[in-house]
Structure formats: C-alpha cells, structure tokens
Amino acid sequence: MNNARRKPYPFDRIEPKWQAIWEERQLFHAPNPGEKNFDSVNPKFYILDMFPYPSGAGLHVGHPEGYTATDILARFKRMRGFNVLHPMGWDAFGLPAEQYAIKSGQHPAITTRENVAKFKAQLKRIGFSYDWQREINTTDPRYYKWTQWIFLQIYNSWFNPETNKAEPISTYRGKNPDEVRLAYVAEVPVNWCPELGTVLANEEVVDGKSEIGGFPVVRRPMRQWMLRITAFAERLLNELDGLDWPQGIKLLQSNWIGRSEGAEIDFNIDNHQEKLRVFTTRPDTLYGGTFLVLAPEHPLVDLIVTGEQWTAVREYRERTARKSELERTDLAKEKTGVFTGAFAINPANNEKIPIWIADYVLVGYGTGAIGGVPAHDKRDLEFAKKFDLPILAVVRPTKDEPAIGFAGDGIAINSPIINGLTSAEARKKITAWLEECGLGKGAINYKLRDWLFSRQRYWGEPFPIVWEGGKHRALNENELPVVPPPLDDYKPTGTGEPPLAKAKDWVRYSEKALREANTMPQWAGSCWYYLRFCDPQNDQRFVGEEAERYWMGGEKPGGVDLYVGGTEHAVLHLLYARFWHKVLFDLGYLSKSEPFQRLVNQGVILGEDNQKMSKSRGNIVNPDDVIDQYGTDAFRCYEMFMGPLEQMKPWSMRGVEGVARFLARAWRLLMTENQAGEWELSAKLEDVDPDKAQQKITHATIKKVTQDIESLSFNTAISQMMIFVNAFINAEAIPLSAMRTFLVLLNPFAPHLTSELWEKLNARFQDNVGDITEEKWPGYDERFFVEDEVEMVVQVNGKVRDRIKMSILATNDEMKTAALANPRIQQLVDGKNIRKVVVVPQKLVNIVV
RNA sequence: GCCGAUGUGGCGAAAUGGCAGACGCAACGGACUUAAAAUCCGUUGGGCUUUUAAAAGGCCCGUGCCGGUUCGAGUCCGGCCAUCGGCACCA
C-alpha cells in the first residue's frame, strides 16, 4: 500500500470514469427542432450561466457556485422530462486578455486559447452537464461575423418616436439619415484613460477610475462611435416591471436609467437673441429662481460672457477641464463658480437674474443649465451663500420647519400664479402656463447616456465600416467577417489612434476608402451570445428562425427561463443585452422583447477569514485543490450546502469535510469494504419492501428535495438527504427501492457517485434499468406521511406546557377536552377563569386564562 | 445624503403567524484500536432549580434595540441602531 491518505470512497476513480462516459455518449446534447432525437412533446427549459471571461488565473470558487446551481436544475429538469438547453462558452475579447498579453509578450490569441483550454478542463472536471456541442467563443470569426452583422442592423436602423420602435433606416423620411442612425459618430467629451490608451463607457468608470486596472480617467472630447441606447430608455425602464428579477437589480437598473419628470423652461437673455433652456423637476419653484448656472462647457457661454468677465471665465473653464472626474465630483469641496456678466429674465416675474458658470452643473445632464432656486435646493443654497446671491422662499413646508433649505413638497407662496396650491398642483399649473405662453413645456429626462461603443484597442471586433470622403458607410453583409490584421505590435498608441491604424495595408480598403480602425468594446460579444447558443453552427443566419422560436419563444414567460450570474453586471451586460435584444426584436428577428425572464444572482463567496477573496490577502480557494482532496461531488455539494444561493457567505474547509463525510456515508450505505480492501455491494441490500418508517422518510425526502430544487433552496435539500442517510445507516436490511429513489434524488447534486452506485445496483439486481441520468424523477405520495397519531402541543397563555398524543382523527372538541383534562394543565389553570381556548386542528391547543 | 439587502448558538445556517436553533461544523464524553486516523454512539443557547446522587424533570430568559397588532411574533406593523452593497453636485 502507498501511504497516501486513504480516500473515504474512490471518487478519484469514479469521477473521471463517468465524465468520459457522458462525453462519449453525448447524454447532455439537446437536439434542436428538426434534428435527430428531438422530442416535440416535451416542454423546453433554457437555463443559462453568465459565460466566463477566461482569465489566466483559472476558475475560482465563485464561478462554480452559480454553475453548480444551474447544473443541478438542468439535470433535475431533464429527469422531469424537459428539453433542457444548458450551454457554455467564452467571452474572450476584452481588456484583461490584452493587458495580460502586453505584459507577458504573448499574442492575446495565444493566451486566450490557453486560458479557454484551462477553463474548459476545469469545468469538465466538475462534471457540469453542458451541451458542449454548443460551445461558442466570441473571438471566433464564425461568431463575431454575426456580432458585426448585428452592428450593421443597428447602424442601418433608426428609432421612430411615433411607433416607439427601431425601424430600418429606409423608412426615415428626413434629409440626413446619419443624424438618426442607432449607431452614429459624434465628437463628445468621453472618458479617456491614458494608461489603458482607450476611451471607456460611463458604465466602465468607477469613482473616476477605470473599472479594469483602476487607472485615472479624464474627460476629453473625441470623435467616437455611439449607440443610441437613450432612445430605448423608456422601454428599458418600463419593461423591467414584467421581469422576474431580484428587486435590487431592477432598482439598480432603473436608477441608472434615472428617469425624472419635470419641465424645460426657456429664459430670455438680456441684450441677446439666444434663449437659455434649463431643465427642472420643480417648475413650481420658478419664482424662487434668483440666478442661472451653466456648466462651464456649455456652448452658450462664449456668446454671452461680457468683456470684463472674459478672463475670469476662461481661467475657470481651463481649471475645470484640467480636473479629473474624481476631483470634480468630490462632494466635500466648496462650491466654485464665476459670474459671466450676463443676465437672464425670469419668465415668471420678469426679474433680471445673473448667469453664472459652475462645475457643479454637468454638461451631460438635462440641458447643461439650471435655474438656481437657493431656498429649496441644497446645492443652490450653498452656491448662493458662497457668492451672496438672493434667496427667496416660494414653498411653505406643511410641518413646522424653516422654509429656507426645504426641498420637499409643500404649499406655494410668493408665486402669484400658483399661491396656495400644493407643490404637485403648482407643478401642473405652472407647466401648463409655460406651455400656453410658449416659454417651456413638460419634459422627461434620463440620466442614461448614449453608449460609447468604440475602443482604441486591438483585441476586439473590428467595425464593418469604411470611411470615404469623410463619411462612413457600412460594408456589405457578404464582406463579413471583418478579420483584424495580424499585428506584431498591438500595444495601444497612447495618442487615441487605434492600434489597427498601424496596419496600413489592412486599413486601405480601396483606392478611396479606409477602414474604421477602432474596435468594439468588451460587451459586444456578450450582448447576444444567449441567442447564438440556440443555433451555434448556423452560417446562414445569426440564429435560425425555428431554433430561436423554440428556445427563446414559447409560452410565457419564454426567453431564457433562468439566468444565473453575479450582481456586477447589473448596469453593464444586462442593460446592453436588453438594448440589442429590443433592436433585433423591433426589426422582426426575435420572438420576445425581453431576453432574460428570470434572473438570479448568486452571492459572493468570501475567504475563510470572512474577507473578500484576493491574492493580496492570500485567502483564495482554488477549486482544483478542493477536488483533489475531497472529489468534485463533495465540492459541488458543499458549494450548495453553504447557505442560500443568493447570500454572501464565507468558505470553510471544515464544511467541505462535513459534506464529504455525508457522501461517504451514502456510499457506505450501499457498499462495504471486503478483506482485500475492495469495495463491494453491501450484503444488507435486499429487494424487500421498506417498512412504514422508511417509506415515510423516503416520500418526505422526495417531496422536500423536489420542492427545494424548484425554489433553488439547495442547502435544505441536502439537509433532508442527510436526514435520510442518517435514518438508514444502521438499518438491518437496506431496501433496494428506497435506495434507487434516493440515488435519483441525489444525482443532480452528486452525479458521479450516484451513477457509480446505480451501475453497481444494476449489475447485482439485473432489473433491466438503464443509466441513472435517463431515469425519471420520482413522485411522492402524501399518504405515506400521514400518521395515526400526532403530538398535540398544549399551551397556556401561548407558552408550551405539555404535549399529548392524539389520534389524527380527533376533532377540535376532543382536542380541547383532552387538553383541559391533562393533569398538568389542570394544575396550571386551577382556580383561574378560562377566557378562551384556541384550537389549531391536529397541532395545538392554547388555553387563555 | 439617497436607495437596497442583512442582523437567530462558538461558527455556516433552519423554521406556510403555532414546540426557535432542523442539517452541518467545532467542542466535549464514550465505543472500537497497542496507539492514532477513520468509523459509530451520546451531550452541547444562557441562567436558576428539584432529587443523597445519577437518571429524569421543573421554572425563567433568549432571534440587533424600543414599541404595537395577536390567544400566540424570528416571522406582520411603526420607530431606531449596526453591518454590507449600490448610487451620488442628476437640477
């Protein structure tokens, strides 16, 4: 014998064996409609994981948490007769791969290939039942051909506000279609990250730093591709309602979209032709507007600034431009600003009010200009105090508190047209008045910005666009895919010029036309991968119509039936994908307007020290080490036993051991070790009827496990199976039928162990049963739980004082009589006045004295 | 500041308004063993108390804090506190 630690059961032999069998027999392949073995009678179930970004570090224990949950559900649903689509793929374009490539000097295509191989081997080792025939990779030209194709659909569409839908650009009747395309080029202030040498989307900037790498980001105007996601703001917001998503994620997304309702008001400028438009949610406070503030970048500043103020204004604007996003949004700092020298007229009272510029007004939101109402807005109040501007209260609070600084709703005062009205009424009335006078109108504003869609990086999808005579134009579909040139030097240039521009031959598309050299962002590939999974090999279409209708359509809810992944994508992937989906839906390519009907977020797994896992803390758990020691079935079960799926929870090696012990006990329930140290089927196993108690616990376990899997309460399902094993472990005879049932219940959790035991049972009992993976899920019969006697709890004033065995058939009156006749209870209520007796049938009697 | 989630033993946790702490970990005791590991059995929220003692009971307190609804509250309602997460000069 070697001196390696003896395994509690031979998982190291069993697990690779069954993985090889599954692969060989392709048991988890889901045929499409029209394909061989497709069964049109079964309902479909599409269960999707967020596909991983294959980093160099390999899987960590957080990935398999969600993957195990979906795998259990997928196996369960198959056993319940569903056609289950459960695919996996690789989101492999993007910054980290490229950063890593630059650092290691290896081409990103090579490192990506290696990382994918590593991830795939790790996932296979955990025994996930993915349909690997559907594997996709976003960096594969056969895949991104269609990413580029979808971009063309977006480019060749516009948003028709009348139909509230995306339509082909050919239906646009205006002069210049380029103004309304859903993909357009604009010179806008963007998030430029010098360190990464690229621009970033708002969603990719966190606290003024790049989400990836944490490098400083500055605002800088650049010519970039944008996607008109803002046109869909209202639908993206409204259609959240119908989705079965965690409330928190919906809220995060609706806050990001940030709808606010108010009015746009035009102010005349003293001695100028131009009008100044501001957006406000509080038109009812118009009378209290004692100044206007423009964003320093506001285009009107140049026109209205007076000679004396010009130097101060210019200096202020330069200072603002130099500031990083982080400095500018620092809340702690004092308000700053400069007077432009110009005045506007408040349309409500015709007062002349000064126009200032200040960096607390953002050029990107609303109209980039605000009416300063210092009495009822905290920021305006700070500003007015700092620069000694007049403060006029126009809302009286309904409770006893000072009017100055009151930002809530109250009663309008000092406002002739609306005096005495509630704020809500006042808003309505003054908006109507503004509209009548042509001074403004009701308006809705969104925080959501258009999606900055180009990157100055190498490792991404090239745009299917060429430039000719200063104008962009789409390539033909038959020119796809546009494959990037092989580049030895793919480093960012740092100047904002994309690395692809270095490939002069590639860029030269024709005599007159040059290729677009920017690439698409990381998110492009993941915006539609769930569609490609439905029909991954199709080279005629991004997804076949029938396949799309089957997997993404169907009865309500339809679409992806369950999508599991982390919260970190709440406003990135999940918003972008919904946007693309809606465009494709409007253009008639898809069955449903929403992609993901039900979303579940798995909780973060912390290190044993209760801290976030990180290299620097040294508390990272590597799945491979756990599997080496305890086997993958134990790993899977532990991930699920830790606690509720959606909860944040710390890892515990001891906990893994406990679950491993449970599996070993289940193994020994059926197997014994002989003299030679070999495992063989236990002699206690018999083809006999279970006794009453065994029957009861078997059916109770079927019920609990079935319901708990449906509700994703995997931890309590495992608890119940532990109770089952504990109940049988010392039985004289182990009834075969109960064991068969149990193995099927445990199979989704521990597929290798149960497959092996099932095979052993088949060999001994030869009752013509096939592979466990193809078994039907067992049903349960409530009759087996019902007992002749129940234990009735007797309470006095809500406190448990005794328990009495009662027949299940006992009436309420009989229960009451029995309780009152009980000597202990008699003692307690003796001499007291019984005021009330509450009876809960078959459960409890409460005597109130 | 705003929004959201969470708060139960030494730890991870469980409980359709009806016996709080299932299941697991850790700890302690025992069996097996030359010994250890493994395995199996038992005890395990806190305090008080009855019995010579053990066995077995009994009483009180206990689900972040304060109040309410109810025969009965971890669960429902109101108010606070703490931790975590998100958003944040969004007009």
GROMACS .gro file of N, CA, C and O in nm, chain A residues 175-226:
model
  208
  175LYS      N    1  -3.384   6.440  -4.412
  175LYS     CA    2  -3.282   6.464  -4.513
  175LYS      C    3  -3.157   6.382  -4.489
  175LYS      O    4  -3.103   6.320  -4.580
  176ASN      N    5  -3.110   6.384  -4.364
  176ASN     CA    6  -2.982   6.321  -4.338
  176ASN      C    7  -2.995   6.202  -4.243
  176ASN      O    8  -3.000   6.220  -4.123
  177PRO      N    9  -3.001   6.081  -4.298
  177PRO     CA   10  -3.019   5.962  -4.213
  177PRO      C   11  -2.909   5.948  -4.109
  177PRO      O   12  -2.931   5.892  -4.003
  178ASP      N   13  -2.790   5.999  -4.140
  178ASP     CA   14  -2.680   5.983  -4.045
  178ASP      C   15  -2.710   6.048  -3.910
  178ASP      O   16  -2.647   6.015  -3.810
  179GLU      N   17  -2.806   6.139  -3.910
  179GLU     CA   18  -2.839   6.207  -3.784
  179GLU      C   19  -2.922   6.120  -3.690
  179GLU      O   20  -2.934   6.151  -3.572
  180VAL      N   21  -2.985   6.017  -3.747
  180VAL     CA   22  -3.077   5.941  -3.662
  180VAL      C   23  -3.040   5.793  -3.647
  180VAL      O   24  -3.110   5.719  -3.578
  181ARG      N   25  -2.934   5.751  -3.713
  181ARG     CA   26  -2.895   5.610  -3.701
  181ARG      C   27  -2.877   5.571  -3.555
  181ARG      O   28  -2.836   5.653  -3.473
  182LEU      N   29  -2.904   5.443  -3.526
  182LEU     CA   30  -2.884   5.396  -3.388
  182LEU      C   31  -2.736   5.379  -3.355
  182LEU      O   32  -2.698   5.372  -3.240
  183ALA      N   33  -2.653   5.370  -3.459
  183ALA     CA   34  -2.508   5.377  -3.439
  183ALA      C   35  -2.460   5.500  -3.513
  183ALA      O   36  -2.488   5.516  -3.630
  184TYR      N   37  -2.392   5.590  -3.443
  184TYR     CA   38  -2.352   5.716  -3.507
  184TYR      C   39  -2.217   5.759  -3.453
  184TYR      O   40  -2.169   5.708  -3.352
  185VAL      N   41  -2.157   5.855  -3.524
  185VAL     CA   42  -2.028   5.907  -3.481
  185VAL      C   43  -2.049   6.046  -3.425
  185VAL      O   44  -2.122   6.126  -3.482
  186ALA      N   45  -1.990   6.074  -3.311
  186ALA     CA   46  -2.007   6.206  -3.252
  186ALA      C   47  -1.879   6.249  -3.182
  186ALA      O   48  -1.803   6.168  -3.132
  187GLU      N   49  -1.859   6.379  -3.186
  187GLU     CA   50  -1.747   6.438  -3.113
  187GLU      C   51  -1.804   6.478  -2.977
  187GLU      O   52  -1.882   6.571  -2.966
  188VAL      N   53  -1.772   6.401  -2.876
  188VAL     CA   54  -1.829   6.428  -2.743
  188VAL      C   55  -1.719   6.416  -2.638
  188VAL      O   56  -1.617   6.352  -2.661
  189PRO      N   57  -1.742   6.478  -2.524
  189PRO     CA   58  -1.646   6.457  -2.415
  189PRO      C   59  -1.659   6.312  -2.368
  189PRO      O   60  -1.768   6.267  -2.336
  190VAL      N   61  -1.550   6.240  -2.371
  190VAL     CA   62  -1.555   6.099  -2.337
  190VAL      C   63  -1.461   6.069  -2.221
  190VAL      O   64  -1.380   6.154  -2.182
  191ASN      N   65  -1.472   5.950  -2.168
  191ASN     CA   66  -1.382   5.905  -2.062
  191ASN      C   67  -1.257   5.849  -2.128
  191ASN      O   68  -1.259   5.740  -2.183
  192TRP      N   69  -1.149   5.925  -2.120
  192TRP     CA   70  -1.024   5.880  -2.180
  192TRP      C   71  -0.933   5.831  -2.069
  192TRP      O   72  -0.911   5.901  -1.970
  193CYS      N   73  -0.884   5.707  -2.086
  193CYS     CA   74  -0.795   5.651  -1.986
  193CYS      C   75  -0.656   5.641  -2.047
  193CYS      O   76  -0.629   5.554  -2.130
  194PRO      N   77  -0.566   5.733  -2.011
  194PRO     CA   78  -0.433   5.735  -2.074
  194PRO      C   79  -0.356   5.605  -2.051
  194PRO      O   80  -0.288   5.556  -2.142
  195GLU      N   81  -0.368   5.550  -1.932
  195GLU     CA   82  -0.293   5.429  -1.900
  195GLU      C   83  -0.334   5.312  -1.991
  195GLU      O   84  -0.252   5.237  -2.039
  196LEU      N   85  -0.467   5.298  -2.013
  196LEU     CA   86  -0.514   5.190  -2.100
  196LEU      C   87  -0.512   5.231  -2.247
  196LEU      O   88  -0.531   5.148  -2.335
  197GLY      N   89  -0.490   5.360  -2.271
  197GLY     CA   90  -0.483   5.409  -2.408
  197GLY      C   91  -0.614   5.396  -2.483
  197GLY      O   92  -0.618   5.378  -2.604
  198THR      N   93  -0.727   5.405  -2.411
  198THR     CA   94  -0.855   5.392  -2.479
  198THR      C   95  -0.961   5.473  -2.407
  198THR      O   96  -0.941   5.517  -2.294
  199VAL      N   97  -1.073   5.493  -2.477
  199VAL     CA   98  -1.188   5.554  -2.412
  199VAL      C   99  -1.271   5.443  -2.346
  199VAL      O  100  -1.260   5.327  -2.381
  200LEU      N  101  -1.354   5.483  -2.252
  200LEU     CA  102  -1.435   5.385  -2.180
  200LEU      C  103  -1.579   5.436  -2.170
  200LEU      O  104  -1.604   5.556  -2.170
  201ALA      N  105  -1.671   5.342  -2.159
  201ALA     CA  106  -1.812   5.377  -2.138
  201ALA      C  107  -1.831   5.426  -1.994
  201ALA      O  108  -1.754   5.392  -1.906
  202ASN      N  109  -1.936   5.505  -1.972
  202ASN     CA  110  -1.966   5.551  -1.837
  202ASN      C  111  -1.974   5.436  -1.739
  202ASN      O  112  -1.931   5.445  -1.625
  203GLU      N  113  -2.032   5.326  -1.787
  203GLU     CA  114  -2.052   5.210  -1.702
  203GLU      C  115  -1.920   5.146  -1.661
  203GLU      O  116  -1.914   5.068  -1.568
  204GLU      N  117  -1.813   5.178  -1.735
  204GLU     CA  118  -1.684   5.115  -1.707
  204GLU      C  119  -1.595   5.204  -1.621
  204GLU      O  120  -1.480   5.171  -1.596
  205VAL      N  121  -1.649   5.319  -1.578
  205VAL     CA  122  -1.572   5.410  -1.496
  205VAL      C  123  -1.632   5.412  -1.356
  205VAL      O  124  -1.751   5.435  -1.339
  206VAL      N  125  -1.548   5.380  -1.258
  206VAL     CA  126  -1.594   5.374  -1.120
  206VAL      C  127  -1.511   5.472  -1.039
  206VAL      O  128  -1.389   5.463  -1.036
  207ASP      N  129  -1.577   5.567  -0.976
  207ASP     CA  130  -1.509   5.669  -0.895
  207ASP      C  131  -1.395   5.738  -0.971
  207ASP      O  132  -1.287   5.759  -0.917
  208GLY      N  133  -1.421   5.770  -1.097
  208GLY     CA  134  -1.320   5.842  -1.174
  208GLY      C  135  -1.203   5.756  -1.216
  208GLY      O  136  -1.102   5.806  -1.264
  209LYS      N  137  -1.216   5.624  -1.196
  209LYS     CA  138  -1.107   5.534  -1.238
  209LYS      C  139  -1.163   5.424  -1.325
  209LYS      O  140  -1.282   5.392  -1.319
  210SER      N  141  -1.074   5.364  -1.405
  210SER     CA  142  -1.119   5.256  -1.492
  210SER      C  143  -1.159   5.137  -1.407
  210SER      O  144  -1.090   5.104  -1.310
  211GLU      N  145  -1.269   5.074  -1.445
  211GLU     CA  146  -1.314   4.957  -1.370
  211GLU      C  147  -1.208   4.848  -1.376
  211GLU      O  148  -1.184   4.778  -1.280
  212ILE      N  149  -1.143   4.836  -1.491
  212ILE     CA  150  -1.036   4.739  -1.506
  212ILE      C  151  -0.903   4.809  -1.482
  212ILE      O  152  -0.868   4.903  -1.553
  213GLY      N  153  -0.831   4.769  -1.382
  213GLY     CA  154  -0.700   4.824  -1.355
  213GLY      C  155  -0.698   4.940  -1.257
  213GLY      O  156  -0.598   4.966  -1.191
  214GLY      N  157  -0.810   5.013  -1.246
  214GLY     CA  158  -0.816   5.125  -1.152
  214GLY      C  159  -0.728   5.243  -1.191
  214GLY      O  160  -0.672   5.312  -1.107
  215PHE      N  161  -0.717   5.270  -1.322
  215PHE     CA  162  -0.634   5.381  -1.368
  215PHE      C  163  -0.719   5.508  -1.381
  215PHE      O  164  -0.839   5.500  -1.408
  216PRO      N  165  -0.655   5.624  -1.362
  216PRO     CA  166  -0.731   5.751  -1.370
  216PRO      C  167  -0.792   5.770  -1.509
  216PRO      O  168  -0.737   5.729  -1.609
  217VAL      N  169  -0.909   5.833  -1.508
  217VAL     CA  170  -0.982   5.860  -1.631
  217VAL      C  171  -1.007   6.010  -1.639
  217VAL      O  172  -1.043   6.071  -1.540
  218VAL      N  173  -0.982   6.070  -1.755
  218VAL     CA  174  -1.009   6.213  -1.771
  218VAL      C  175  -1.113   6.234  -1.880
  218VAL      O  176  -1.132   6.150  -1.967
  219ARG      N  177  -1.180   6.349  -1.872
  219ARG     CA  178  -1.277   6.385  -1.976
  219ARG      C  179  -1.202   6.450  -2.090
  219ARG      O  180  -1.115   6.533  -2.067
  220ARG      N  181  -1.239   6.411  -2.211
  220ARG     CA  182  -1.168   6.470  -2.325
  220ARG      C  183  -1.258   6.454  -2.445
  220ARG      O  184  -1.319   6.348  -2.465
  221PRO      N  185  -1.275   6.558  -2.523
  221PRO     CA  186  -1.362   6.544  -2.640
  221PRO      C  187  -1.293   6.463  -2.749
  221PRO      O  188  -1.178   6.487  -2.782
  222MET      N  189  -1.362   6.362  -2.801
  222MET     CA  190  -1.306   6.279  -2.908
  222MET      C  191  -1.418   6.238  -3.001
  222MET      O  192  -1.534   6.231  -2.962
  223ARG      N  193  -1.381   6.206  -3.124
  223ARG     CA  194  -1.476   6.155  -3.221
  223ARG      C  195  -1.492   6.005  -3.200
  223ARG      O  196  -1.396   5.932  -3.214
  224GLN      N  197  -1.612   5.961  -3.168
  224GLN     CA  198  -1.631   5.821  -3.131
  224GLN      C  199  -1.762   5.766  -3.184
  224GLN      O  200  -1.854   5.841  -3.212
  225TRP      N  201  -1.766   5.634  -3.195
  225TRP     CA  202  -1.892   5.567  -3.227
  225TRP      C  203  -1.979   5.559  -3.103
  225TRP      O  204  -1.931   5.527  -2.995
  226MET      N  205  -2.108   5.589  -3.124
  226MET     CA  206  -2.202   5.584  -3.013
  226MET      C  207  -2.321   5.498  -3.056
  226MET      O  208  -2.358   5.495  -3.172
   0.00000   0.00000   0.00000
